[in-house]
Coordinates of C-alpha atoms in Angstrom, one line a residue:
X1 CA 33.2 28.4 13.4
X2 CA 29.4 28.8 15.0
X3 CA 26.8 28.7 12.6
X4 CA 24.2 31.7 12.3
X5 CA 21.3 28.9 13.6
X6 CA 23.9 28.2 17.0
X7 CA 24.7 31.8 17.4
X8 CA 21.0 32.5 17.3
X9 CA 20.2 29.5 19.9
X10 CA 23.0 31.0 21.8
X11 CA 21.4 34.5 21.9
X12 CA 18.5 33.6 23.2
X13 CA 19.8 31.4 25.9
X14 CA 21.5 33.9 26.8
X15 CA 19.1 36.3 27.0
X16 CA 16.6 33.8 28.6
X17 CA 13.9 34.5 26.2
X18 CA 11.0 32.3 27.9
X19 CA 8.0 33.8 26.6
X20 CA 5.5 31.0 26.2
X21 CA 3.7 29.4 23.4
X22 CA 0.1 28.9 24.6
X23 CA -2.4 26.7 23.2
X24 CA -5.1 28.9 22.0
X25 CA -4.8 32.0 20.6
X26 CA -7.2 33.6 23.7
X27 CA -4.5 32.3 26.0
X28 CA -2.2 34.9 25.0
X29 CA -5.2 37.6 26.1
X30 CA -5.9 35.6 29.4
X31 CA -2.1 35.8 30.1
X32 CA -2.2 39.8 29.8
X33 CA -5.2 39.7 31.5
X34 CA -3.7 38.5 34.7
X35 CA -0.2 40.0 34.3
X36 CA -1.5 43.8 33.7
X37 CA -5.0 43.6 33.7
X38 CA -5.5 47.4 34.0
X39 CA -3.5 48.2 31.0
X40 CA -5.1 50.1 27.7
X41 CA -5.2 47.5 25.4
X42 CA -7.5 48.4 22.7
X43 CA -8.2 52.0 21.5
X44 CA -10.6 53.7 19.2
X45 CA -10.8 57.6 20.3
X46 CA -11.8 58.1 23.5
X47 CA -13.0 54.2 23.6
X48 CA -10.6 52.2 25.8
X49 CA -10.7 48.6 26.7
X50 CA -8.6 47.3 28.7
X51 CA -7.0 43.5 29.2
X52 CA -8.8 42.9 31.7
X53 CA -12.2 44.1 30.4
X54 CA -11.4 43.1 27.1
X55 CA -10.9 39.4 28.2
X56 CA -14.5 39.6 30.1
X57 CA -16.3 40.9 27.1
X58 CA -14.4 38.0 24.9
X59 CA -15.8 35.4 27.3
X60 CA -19.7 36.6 26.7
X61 CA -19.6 36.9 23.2
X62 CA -18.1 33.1 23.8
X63 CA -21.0 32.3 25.6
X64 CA -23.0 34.1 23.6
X65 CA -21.5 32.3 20.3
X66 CA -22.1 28.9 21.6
X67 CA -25.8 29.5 22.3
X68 CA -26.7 30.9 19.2
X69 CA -25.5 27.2 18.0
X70 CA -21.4 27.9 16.9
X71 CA -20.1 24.7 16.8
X72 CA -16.8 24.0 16.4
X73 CA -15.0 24.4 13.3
X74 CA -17.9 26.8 12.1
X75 CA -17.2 29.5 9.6
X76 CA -18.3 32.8 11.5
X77 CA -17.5 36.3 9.3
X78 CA -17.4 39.9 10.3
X79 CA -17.3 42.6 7.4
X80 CA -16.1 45.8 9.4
X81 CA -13.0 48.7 9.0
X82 CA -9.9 48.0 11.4
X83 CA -12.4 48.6 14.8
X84 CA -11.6 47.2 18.7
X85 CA -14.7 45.1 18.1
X86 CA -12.9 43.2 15.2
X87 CA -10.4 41.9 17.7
X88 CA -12.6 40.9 19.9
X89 CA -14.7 39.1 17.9
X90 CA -11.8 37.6 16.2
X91 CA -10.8 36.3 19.8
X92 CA -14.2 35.3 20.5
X93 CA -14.8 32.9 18.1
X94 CA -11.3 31.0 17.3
X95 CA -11.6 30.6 21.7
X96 CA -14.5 28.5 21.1
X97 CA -12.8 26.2 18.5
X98 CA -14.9 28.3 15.6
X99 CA -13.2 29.4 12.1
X100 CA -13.1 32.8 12.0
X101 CA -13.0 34.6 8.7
X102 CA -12.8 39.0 8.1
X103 CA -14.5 40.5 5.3
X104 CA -13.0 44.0 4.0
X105 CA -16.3 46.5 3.3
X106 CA -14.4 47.7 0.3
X107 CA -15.0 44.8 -1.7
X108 CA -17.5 44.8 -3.7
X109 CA -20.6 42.7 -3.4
X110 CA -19.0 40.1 -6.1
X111 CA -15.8 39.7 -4.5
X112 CA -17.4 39.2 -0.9
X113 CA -20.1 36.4 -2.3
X114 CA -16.7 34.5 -3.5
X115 CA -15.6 34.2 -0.3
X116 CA -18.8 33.6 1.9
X117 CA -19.8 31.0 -0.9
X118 CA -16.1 29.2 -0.5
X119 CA -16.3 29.7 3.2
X120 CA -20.1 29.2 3.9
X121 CA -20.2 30.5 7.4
X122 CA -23.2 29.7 9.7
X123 CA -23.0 33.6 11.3
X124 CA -22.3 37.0 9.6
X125 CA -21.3 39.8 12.0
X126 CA -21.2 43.7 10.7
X127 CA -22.1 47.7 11.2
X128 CA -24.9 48.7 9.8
X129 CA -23.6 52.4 9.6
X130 CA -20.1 52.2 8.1
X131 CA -19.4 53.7 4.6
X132 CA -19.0 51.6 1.2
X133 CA -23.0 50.4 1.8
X134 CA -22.3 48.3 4.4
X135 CA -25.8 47.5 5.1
X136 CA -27.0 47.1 2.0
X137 CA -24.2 44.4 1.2
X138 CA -24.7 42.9 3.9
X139 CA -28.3 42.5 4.6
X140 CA -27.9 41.0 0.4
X141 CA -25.0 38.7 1.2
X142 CA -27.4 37.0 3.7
X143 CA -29.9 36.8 1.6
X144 CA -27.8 35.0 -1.0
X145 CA -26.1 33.0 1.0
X146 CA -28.0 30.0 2.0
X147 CA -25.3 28.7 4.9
X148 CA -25.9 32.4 6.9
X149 CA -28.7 31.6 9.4
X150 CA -28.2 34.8 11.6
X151 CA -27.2 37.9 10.2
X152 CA -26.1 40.2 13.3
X153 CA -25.7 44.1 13.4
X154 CA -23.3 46.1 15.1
X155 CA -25.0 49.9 15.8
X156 CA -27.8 48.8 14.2
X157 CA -31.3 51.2 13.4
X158 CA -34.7 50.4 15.1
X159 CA -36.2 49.2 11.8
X160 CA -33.1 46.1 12.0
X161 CA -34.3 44.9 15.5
X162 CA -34.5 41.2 14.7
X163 CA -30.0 41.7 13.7
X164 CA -29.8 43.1 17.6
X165 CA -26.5 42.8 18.9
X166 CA -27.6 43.2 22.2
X167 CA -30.5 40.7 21.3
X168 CA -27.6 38.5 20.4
X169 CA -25.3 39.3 23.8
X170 CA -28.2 38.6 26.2
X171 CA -28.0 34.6 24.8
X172 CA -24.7 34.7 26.9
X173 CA -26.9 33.7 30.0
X174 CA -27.8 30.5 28.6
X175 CA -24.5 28.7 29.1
X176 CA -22.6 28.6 31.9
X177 CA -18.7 29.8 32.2
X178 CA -17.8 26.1 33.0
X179 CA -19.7 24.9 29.8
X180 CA -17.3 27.5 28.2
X181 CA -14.3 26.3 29.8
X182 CA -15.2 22.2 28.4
X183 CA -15.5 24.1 24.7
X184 CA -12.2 25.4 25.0
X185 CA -10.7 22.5 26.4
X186 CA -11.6 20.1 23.5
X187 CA -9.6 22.3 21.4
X188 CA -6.4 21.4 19.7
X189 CA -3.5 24.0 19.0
X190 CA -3.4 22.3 15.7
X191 CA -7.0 23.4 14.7
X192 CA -7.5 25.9 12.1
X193 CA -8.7 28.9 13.9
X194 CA -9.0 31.4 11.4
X195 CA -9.2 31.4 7.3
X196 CA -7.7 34.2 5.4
X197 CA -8.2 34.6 1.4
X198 CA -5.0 35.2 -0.6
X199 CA -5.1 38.2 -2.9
X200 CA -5.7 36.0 -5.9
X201 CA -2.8 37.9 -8.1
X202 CA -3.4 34.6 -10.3
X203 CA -6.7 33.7 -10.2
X204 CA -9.6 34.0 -7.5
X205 CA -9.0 33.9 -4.3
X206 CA -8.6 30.8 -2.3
X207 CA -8.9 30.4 1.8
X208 CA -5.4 29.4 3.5
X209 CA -6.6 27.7 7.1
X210 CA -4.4 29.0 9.8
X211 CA -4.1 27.4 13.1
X212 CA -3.6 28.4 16.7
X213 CA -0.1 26.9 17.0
X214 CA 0.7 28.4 13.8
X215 CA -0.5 31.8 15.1
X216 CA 1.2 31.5 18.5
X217 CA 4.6 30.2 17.3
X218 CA 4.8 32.8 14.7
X219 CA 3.6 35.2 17.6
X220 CA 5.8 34.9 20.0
X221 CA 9.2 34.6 17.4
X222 CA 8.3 37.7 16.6
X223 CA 8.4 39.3 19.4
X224 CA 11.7 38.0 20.4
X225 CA 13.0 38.5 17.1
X226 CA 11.5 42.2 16.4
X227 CA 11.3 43.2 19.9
X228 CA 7.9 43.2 19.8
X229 CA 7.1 43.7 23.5
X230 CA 5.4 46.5 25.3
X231 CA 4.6 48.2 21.9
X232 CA 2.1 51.0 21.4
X233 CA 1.0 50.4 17.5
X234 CA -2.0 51.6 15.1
X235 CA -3.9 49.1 13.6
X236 CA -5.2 50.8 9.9
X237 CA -4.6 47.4 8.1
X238 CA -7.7 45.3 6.3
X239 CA -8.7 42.8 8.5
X240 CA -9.0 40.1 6.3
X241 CA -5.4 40.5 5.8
X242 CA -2.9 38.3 8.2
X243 CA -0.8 41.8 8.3
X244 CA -4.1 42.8 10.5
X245 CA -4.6 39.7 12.7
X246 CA -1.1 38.6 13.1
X247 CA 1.7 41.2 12.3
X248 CA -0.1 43.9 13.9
X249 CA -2.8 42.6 16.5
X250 CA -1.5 39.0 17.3
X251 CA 1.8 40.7 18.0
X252 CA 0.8 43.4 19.9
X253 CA -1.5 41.5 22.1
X254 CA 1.5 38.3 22.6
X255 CA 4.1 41.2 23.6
X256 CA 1.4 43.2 26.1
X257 CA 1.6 46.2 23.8
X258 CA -1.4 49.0 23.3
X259 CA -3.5 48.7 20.0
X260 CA -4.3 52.1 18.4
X261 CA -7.4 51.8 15.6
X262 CA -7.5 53.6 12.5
X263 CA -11.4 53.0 10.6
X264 CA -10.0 55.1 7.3
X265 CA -6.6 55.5 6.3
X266 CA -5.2 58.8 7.0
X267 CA -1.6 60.0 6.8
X268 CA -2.6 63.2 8.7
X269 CA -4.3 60.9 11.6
X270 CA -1.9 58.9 11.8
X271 CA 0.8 61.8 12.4
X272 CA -1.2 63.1 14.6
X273 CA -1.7 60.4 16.7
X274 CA 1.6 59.3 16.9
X275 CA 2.5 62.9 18.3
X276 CA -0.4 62.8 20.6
X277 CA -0.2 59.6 22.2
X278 CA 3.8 59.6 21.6
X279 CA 3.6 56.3 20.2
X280 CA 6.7 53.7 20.4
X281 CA 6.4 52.4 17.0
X282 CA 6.1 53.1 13.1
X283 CA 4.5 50.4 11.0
X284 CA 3.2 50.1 7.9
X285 CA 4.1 49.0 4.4
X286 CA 6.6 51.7 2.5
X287 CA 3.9 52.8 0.3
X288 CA 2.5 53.9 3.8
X289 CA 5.5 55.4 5.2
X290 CA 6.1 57.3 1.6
X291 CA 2.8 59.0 2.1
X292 CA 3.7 60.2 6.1
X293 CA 6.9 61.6 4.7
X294 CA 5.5 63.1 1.7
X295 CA 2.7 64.8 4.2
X296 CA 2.4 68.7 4.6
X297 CA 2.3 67.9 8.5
X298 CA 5.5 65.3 8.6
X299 CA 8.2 68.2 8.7
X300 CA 6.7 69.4 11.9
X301 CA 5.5 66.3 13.6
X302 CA 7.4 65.2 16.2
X303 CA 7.8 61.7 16.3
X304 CA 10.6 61.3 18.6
X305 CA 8.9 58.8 20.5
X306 CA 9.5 56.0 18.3
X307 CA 12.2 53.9 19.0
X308 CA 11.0 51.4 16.3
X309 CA 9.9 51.6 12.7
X310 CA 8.5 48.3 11.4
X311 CA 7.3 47.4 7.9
X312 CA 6.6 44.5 5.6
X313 CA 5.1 43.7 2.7
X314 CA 7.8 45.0 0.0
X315 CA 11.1 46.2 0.1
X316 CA 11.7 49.8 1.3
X317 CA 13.8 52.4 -0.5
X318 CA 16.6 53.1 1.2
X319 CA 16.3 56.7 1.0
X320 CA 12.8 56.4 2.4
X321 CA 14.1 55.1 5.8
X322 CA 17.2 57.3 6.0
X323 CA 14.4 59.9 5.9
X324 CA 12.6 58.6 8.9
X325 CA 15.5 57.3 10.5
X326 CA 16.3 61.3 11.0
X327 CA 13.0 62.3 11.7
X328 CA 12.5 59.7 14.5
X329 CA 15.6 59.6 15.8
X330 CA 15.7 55.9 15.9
X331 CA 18.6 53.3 15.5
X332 CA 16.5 50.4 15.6
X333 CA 14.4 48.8 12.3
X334 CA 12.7 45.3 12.0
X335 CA 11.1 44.0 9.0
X336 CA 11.0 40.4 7.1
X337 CA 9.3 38.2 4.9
X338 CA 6.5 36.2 5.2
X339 CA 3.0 35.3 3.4
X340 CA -0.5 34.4 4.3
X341 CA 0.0 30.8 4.1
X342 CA 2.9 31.0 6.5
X343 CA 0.9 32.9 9.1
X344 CA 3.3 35.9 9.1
X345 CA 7.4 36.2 9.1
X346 CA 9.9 33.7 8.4
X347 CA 12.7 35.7 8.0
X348 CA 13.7 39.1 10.5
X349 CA 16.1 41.4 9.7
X350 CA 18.5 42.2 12.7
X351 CA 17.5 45.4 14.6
X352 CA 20.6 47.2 14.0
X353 CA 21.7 46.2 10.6
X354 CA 22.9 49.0 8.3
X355 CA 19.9 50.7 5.7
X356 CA 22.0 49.2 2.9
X357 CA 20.6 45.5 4.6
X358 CA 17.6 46.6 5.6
X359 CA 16.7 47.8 2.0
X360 CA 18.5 45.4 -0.5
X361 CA 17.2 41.6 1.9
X362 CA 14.5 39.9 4.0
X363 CA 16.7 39.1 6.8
X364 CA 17.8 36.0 8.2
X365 CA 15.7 32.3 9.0
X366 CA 15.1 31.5 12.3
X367 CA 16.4 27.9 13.6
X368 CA 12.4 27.4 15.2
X369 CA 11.3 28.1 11.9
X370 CA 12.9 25.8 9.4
X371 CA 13.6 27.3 5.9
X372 CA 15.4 26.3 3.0
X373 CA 16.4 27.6 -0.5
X374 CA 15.9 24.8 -3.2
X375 CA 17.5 24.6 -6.3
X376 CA 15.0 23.4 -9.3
X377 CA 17.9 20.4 -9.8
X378 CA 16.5 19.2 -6.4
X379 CA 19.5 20.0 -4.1
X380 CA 19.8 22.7 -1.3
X381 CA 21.4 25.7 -3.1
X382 CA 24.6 26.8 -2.5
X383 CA 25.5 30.4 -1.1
X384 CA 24.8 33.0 -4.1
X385 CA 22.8 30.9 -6.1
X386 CA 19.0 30.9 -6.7
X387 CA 16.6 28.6 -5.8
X388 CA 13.0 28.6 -4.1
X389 CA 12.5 29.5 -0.7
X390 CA 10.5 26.7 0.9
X391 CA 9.4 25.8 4.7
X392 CA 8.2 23.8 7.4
X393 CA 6.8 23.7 10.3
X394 CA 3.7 23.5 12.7
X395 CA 3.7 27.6 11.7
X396 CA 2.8 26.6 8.3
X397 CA -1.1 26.8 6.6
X398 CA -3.5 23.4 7.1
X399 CA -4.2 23.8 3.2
X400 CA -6.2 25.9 1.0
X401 CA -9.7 25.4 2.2
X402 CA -12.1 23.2 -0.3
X403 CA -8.9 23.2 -2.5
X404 CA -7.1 19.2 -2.1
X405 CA -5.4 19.9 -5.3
X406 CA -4.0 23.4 -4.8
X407 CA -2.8 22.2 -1.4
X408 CA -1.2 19.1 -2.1
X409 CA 0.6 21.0 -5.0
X410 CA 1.9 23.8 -2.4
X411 CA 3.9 20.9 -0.5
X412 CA 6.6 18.8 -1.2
X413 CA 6.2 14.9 -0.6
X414 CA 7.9 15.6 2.9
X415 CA 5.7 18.6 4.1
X416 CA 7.9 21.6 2.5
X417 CA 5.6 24.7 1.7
X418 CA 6.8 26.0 -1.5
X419 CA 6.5 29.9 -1.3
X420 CA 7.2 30.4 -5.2
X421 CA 9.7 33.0 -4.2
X422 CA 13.3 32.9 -5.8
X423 CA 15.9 34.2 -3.8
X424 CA 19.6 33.8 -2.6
X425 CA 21.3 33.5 0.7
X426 CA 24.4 36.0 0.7
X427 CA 27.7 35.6 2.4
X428 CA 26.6 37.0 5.7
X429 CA 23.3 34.8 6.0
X430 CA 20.8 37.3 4.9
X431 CA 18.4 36.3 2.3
X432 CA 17.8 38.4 -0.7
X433 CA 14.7 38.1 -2.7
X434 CA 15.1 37.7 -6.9
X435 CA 12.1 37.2 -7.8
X436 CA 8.9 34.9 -8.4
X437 CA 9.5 31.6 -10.1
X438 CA 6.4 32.5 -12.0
X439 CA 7.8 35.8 -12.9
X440 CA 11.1 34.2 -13.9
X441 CA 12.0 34.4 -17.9
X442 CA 14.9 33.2 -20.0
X443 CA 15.9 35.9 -22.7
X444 CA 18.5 34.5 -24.7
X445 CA 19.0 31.0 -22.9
X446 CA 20.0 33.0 -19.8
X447 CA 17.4 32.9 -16.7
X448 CA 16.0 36.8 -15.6
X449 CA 14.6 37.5 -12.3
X450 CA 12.4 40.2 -12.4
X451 CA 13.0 40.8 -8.4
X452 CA 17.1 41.4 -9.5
X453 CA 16.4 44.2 -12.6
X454 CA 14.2 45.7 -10.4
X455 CA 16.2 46.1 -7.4
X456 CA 19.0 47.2 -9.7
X457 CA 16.6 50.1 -11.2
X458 CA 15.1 51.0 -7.6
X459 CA 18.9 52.0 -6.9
X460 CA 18.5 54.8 -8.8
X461 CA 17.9 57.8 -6.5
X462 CA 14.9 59.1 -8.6
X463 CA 13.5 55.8 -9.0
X464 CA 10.4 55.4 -6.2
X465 CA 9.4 52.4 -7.3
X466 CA 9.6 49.4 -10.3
X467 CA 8.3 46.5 -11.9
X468 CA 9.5 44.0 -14.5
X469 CA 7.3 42.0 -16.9
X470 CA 8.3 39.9 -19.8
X471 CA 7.3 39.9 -23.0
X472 CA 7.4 37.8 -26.5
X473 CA 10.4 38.7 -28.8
X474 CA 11.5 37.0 -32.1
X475 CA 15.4 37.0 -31.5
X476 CA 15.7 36.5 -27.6
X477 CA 12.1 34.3 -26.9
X478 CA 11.5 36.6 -24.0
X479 CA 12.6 39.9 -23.4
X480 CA 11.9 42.9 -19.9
X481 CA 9.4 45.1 -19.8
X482 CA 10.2 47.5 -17.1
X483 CA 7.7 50.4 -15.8
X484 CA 9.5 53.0 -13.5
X485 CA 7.9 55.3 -11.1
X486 CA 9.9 58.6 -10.6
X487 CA 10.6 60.3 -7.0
X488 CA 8.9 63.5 -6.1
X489 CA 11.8 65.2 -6.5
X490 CA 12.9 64.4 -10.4
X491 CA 11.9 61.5 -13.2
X492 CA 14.7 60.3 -14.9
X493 CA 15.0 59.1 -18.9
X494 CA 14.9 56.0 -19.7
X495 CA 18.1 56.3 -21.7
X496 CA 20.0 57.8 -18.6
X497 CA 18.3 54.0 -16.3
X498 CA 19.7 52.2 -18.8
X499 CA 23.2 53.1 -18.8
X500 CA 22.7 52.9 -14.8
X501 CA 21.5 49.4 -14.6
X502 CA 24.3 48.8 -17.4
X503 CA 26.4 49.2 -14.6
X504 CA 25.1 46.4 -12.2
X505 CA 23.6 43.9 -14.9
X506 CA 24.4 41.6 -17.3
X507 CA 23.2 42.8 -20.7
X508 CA 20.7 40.0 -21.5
X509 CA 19.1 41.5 -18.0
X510 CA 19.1 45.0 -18.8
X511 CA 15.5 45.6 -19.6
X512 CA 14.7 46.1 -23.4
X513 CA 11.8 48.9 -23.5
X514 CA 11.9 51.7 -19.7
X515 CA 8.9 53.1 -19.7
X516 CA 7.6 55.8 -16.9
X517 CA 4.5 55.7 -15.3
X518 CA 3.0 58.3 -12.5
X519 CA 1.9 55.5 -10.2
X520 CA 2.3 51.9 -10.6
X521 CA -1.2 49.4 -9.7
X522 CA -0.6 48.4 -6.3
X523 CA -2.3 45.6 -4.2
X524 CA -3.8 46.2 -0.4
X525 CA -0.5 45.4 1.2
X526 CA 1.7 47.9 -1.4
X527 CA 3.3 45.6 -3.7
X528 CA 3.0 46.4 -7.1
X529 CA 0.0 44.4 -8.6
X530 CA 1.7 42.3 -11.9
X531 CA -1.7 41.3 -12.9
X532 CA -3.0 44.2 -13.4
X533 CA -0.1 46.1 -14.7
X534 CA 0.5 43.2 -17.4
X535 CA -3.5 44.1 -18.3
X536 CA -2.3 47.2 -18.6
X537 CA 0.9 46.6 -21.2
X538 CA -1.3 44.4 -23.2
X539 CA -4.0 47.0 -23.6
X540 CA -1.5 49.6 -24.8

């Protein structure tokens, strides 16, 4: 009998996948540049760049980069909304063997100095005229941080002259494109190109270093996998978020697809321009897609030119993407699992699998990607059974930045990245999630995975959305918590979700206190925020 890893190899022999994996992350843009170099690549409005204008400007700021004194491995930042010049910049620096690092201008001024003061970049890069007092943070970040020696504005006013980004762009004609070519090539694939802080769900944030192999081998899977190629895609993600850089951009740029930006999130934009521009796929995290489908405008958008809805980040209802299933008119779906410090997916879902799949698992491992599930007695798991999903690979983080300890307890002794995430490998090879092992309790002797009771409620078809906690109890040690979000359409009793998980769980697992909320704390990327809703419990 063929394995799922040989029928996989087999596939894509067969299907000659030869897309290449390139050493830098700029590569991929040179590539583009020379195979459709009069293709739209980035969009804002009526700005358009394309590849090959887009891969002239990256090689001034380059330039420009190096003479203002970038050396390699440099931290440089940008604070700015999902903009064109984001990418750019993001391309500029990592080309020139720099560290690049994106900054959200919704966080506040505390959250921001956490990161530059981990980080300590030698450049700051921002607009001086977006919302959320751009300027003001940033002209004080600068002045607090004592690594920052240039401070450069994007559309800045008169009065900020000496933060000129044209000032800065004219520096470009002090080094030559061959001096920019010996940069480039003292650069290993295996450098860090970019650092991206993790939410911080249990404690502050720290910086996972991700490299340019890591990027481009996660890249280009992808968009064999997902059939990423020749996609037309909005880009309304943070950018200090790998779902910006990697999932969406570095995707869309390795495949030859269009980038679409959104500065502010809007359901009714983005409906709008995905009728307008007859865009070729839906992405975004359910929470997302649940706010297009709840719009005023979704009944009468037509958004029958997708023929792929993508999304990450948590697990989708099922009813959720039956909905836009009809609406599109699409048969084909994509989504996995992945974190920061894996540099994006490690498991893909099969285009065609049924909405049962697509909603209840993460998909299936790739053989380039090596994964494991690792039972806590130290032994691969065995079909069914939990145990913690763990990797390998060149795709994998460097480390935590400034953080030996926390890195070196993220691996195993032979180079396994433990995730921290529980889950099984079903019959059929796809991978369900159960949980995390810090979320894991025993009630009664028996082990509880959140993930499982959760799922089980989330089945429910007036359930939108749930989360599990655990808490103290005298006769059992530890006992669930579970806090339910109800559909549009109808809340249902907790009485009535008990006797429905009753059905699909073991007692000890049925939760011992239901309680409704109207929305659930939710981090950036749409999973529900544990920290803050076990803040939450306590306080009431």
């Amino acid at each position: 009998m063929v394995s799922f890893s040989e029928a996989l190899i087999l596939d894509l022999f067969v299907n000659k996948i030869t897309l290449p994996v390139l050493n830098l992350i700029s590569d991929h843009l040179n590539r583009q540049a020379k195979l459709q170099p009069n293709r739209d690549f980035l969009i804002l409005d009526d700005f358009r760049l394309t590849y090959a204008k887009t891969q002239k400007l990256v090689d001034r700021i380059a330039r420009a980069l190096i003479a203002a004194g970038v050396e390699r491995q440099d931290r440089v930042a940008m604070m700015s909304d999902p903009r064109p010049e984001f990418f750019i910049h993001f391309l500029a620096v990592t080309s020139i063997g720099a560290i690049w690092m994106g900054l959200n201008p919704k966080h506040t001024k505390n959250e921001l100095s956490h990161v530059l003061n981990d980080a300590e970049p030698s450049m700051l890069f921002g607009f001086g005229n977006q919302s959320e007092n751009s300027l003001e943070k940033l002209l004080d970040l600068t002045k607090s941080n004592k690594s920052i020696r240039q401070l450069i504005l994007f559309e800045q006013e008169d009065s900020y002259s000496d933060y000129s980004w044209d000032n800065f762009l004219e520096g470009e004609q002090q080094v030559s494109h061959a001096n920019l070519m010996v940069r480039r090539s003292e650069i290993s694939p295996k450098d860090p190109a970019y650092i991206v802080y993790t939410s911080g769900t249990t404690g502050r944030p720290k910086g996972a270093l991700l490299t340019h192999m890591g990027s481009n081998l996660c890249n280009v899977i992808a968009v064999d996998r997902k059939a990423l190629s020749d996609r037309s895609i909005i880009c309304n993600f943070p950018i200090n978020h790998v779902g910006a850089i990697g999932d969406i951009c570095g995707r869309t740029l390795t495949g030859g697809g269009t980038l679409y930006f959104q500065e502010k999130f809007s359901p009714s934009e983005v409906l709008r321009l995905m009728e307008s521009e007859k865009l070729n796929t839906l992405v975004g995290v359910p929470t997302m897609l649940q706010m297009y489908v709840n719009h005023p405008n979704f009944a009468q958008t037509n958004l029958t030119s997708v023929d792929l809805i993508a999304w990450g980040g948590s697990a989708i209802p099922s009813e959720l993407l039956q909905t836009l299933m009809e609406k599109t008119e699409c048969t084909r779906c994509t989504m996995g699992y992945g974190m920061t410090e894996t540099t994006g997916g490690v498991t893909y879902s099969g285009l065609h699998d049924s909405v049962q799949v697509l909603a209840n698992t993460i998909g299936t491992p790739d053989p380039r990607q090596p994964l494991r599930i690792w039972h806590p007695d130290g032994r691969l798991a065995e079909t069914d059974e939990p145990g913690e999903i763990q990797v390998k690979g060149d795709f994998t983080m460097v480390g935590y930045w400034k953080h030996p300890d926390a890195t070196a307890a993220a691996f195993t002794e032979d180079g396994w990245f433990c995730t921290g995430d529980l889950a099984i490998q079903l019959q059929d090879g796809n991978i369900q999630i159960v949980g995390r092992i810090s979320e894991m309790f025993k009630s009664g002797g028996y082990n509880v995975y959140p993930r499982e009771v959760e799922l089980a409620l989330e089945e429910h078809k007036n359930v939108k959305m749930a989360a599990v906690i655990s808490v103290p109890d005298l006769t059992f040690q530890e006992v669930g918590i579970a806090y339910v979000m109800g559909t549009e359409k109808d809340t249902p009793k907790p009485d009535e979700l008990r006797a429905f998980v009753a059905q699909r769980l073991a007692n000890y697992k049925i939760p011992k206190q239901i309680l409704l909320l109207e929305e659930l704390p939710l981090l950036d990327i749409g999973k529900v925020d544990k920290k803050a809703l076990r803040a939450f419990h306590d306080s009431n």
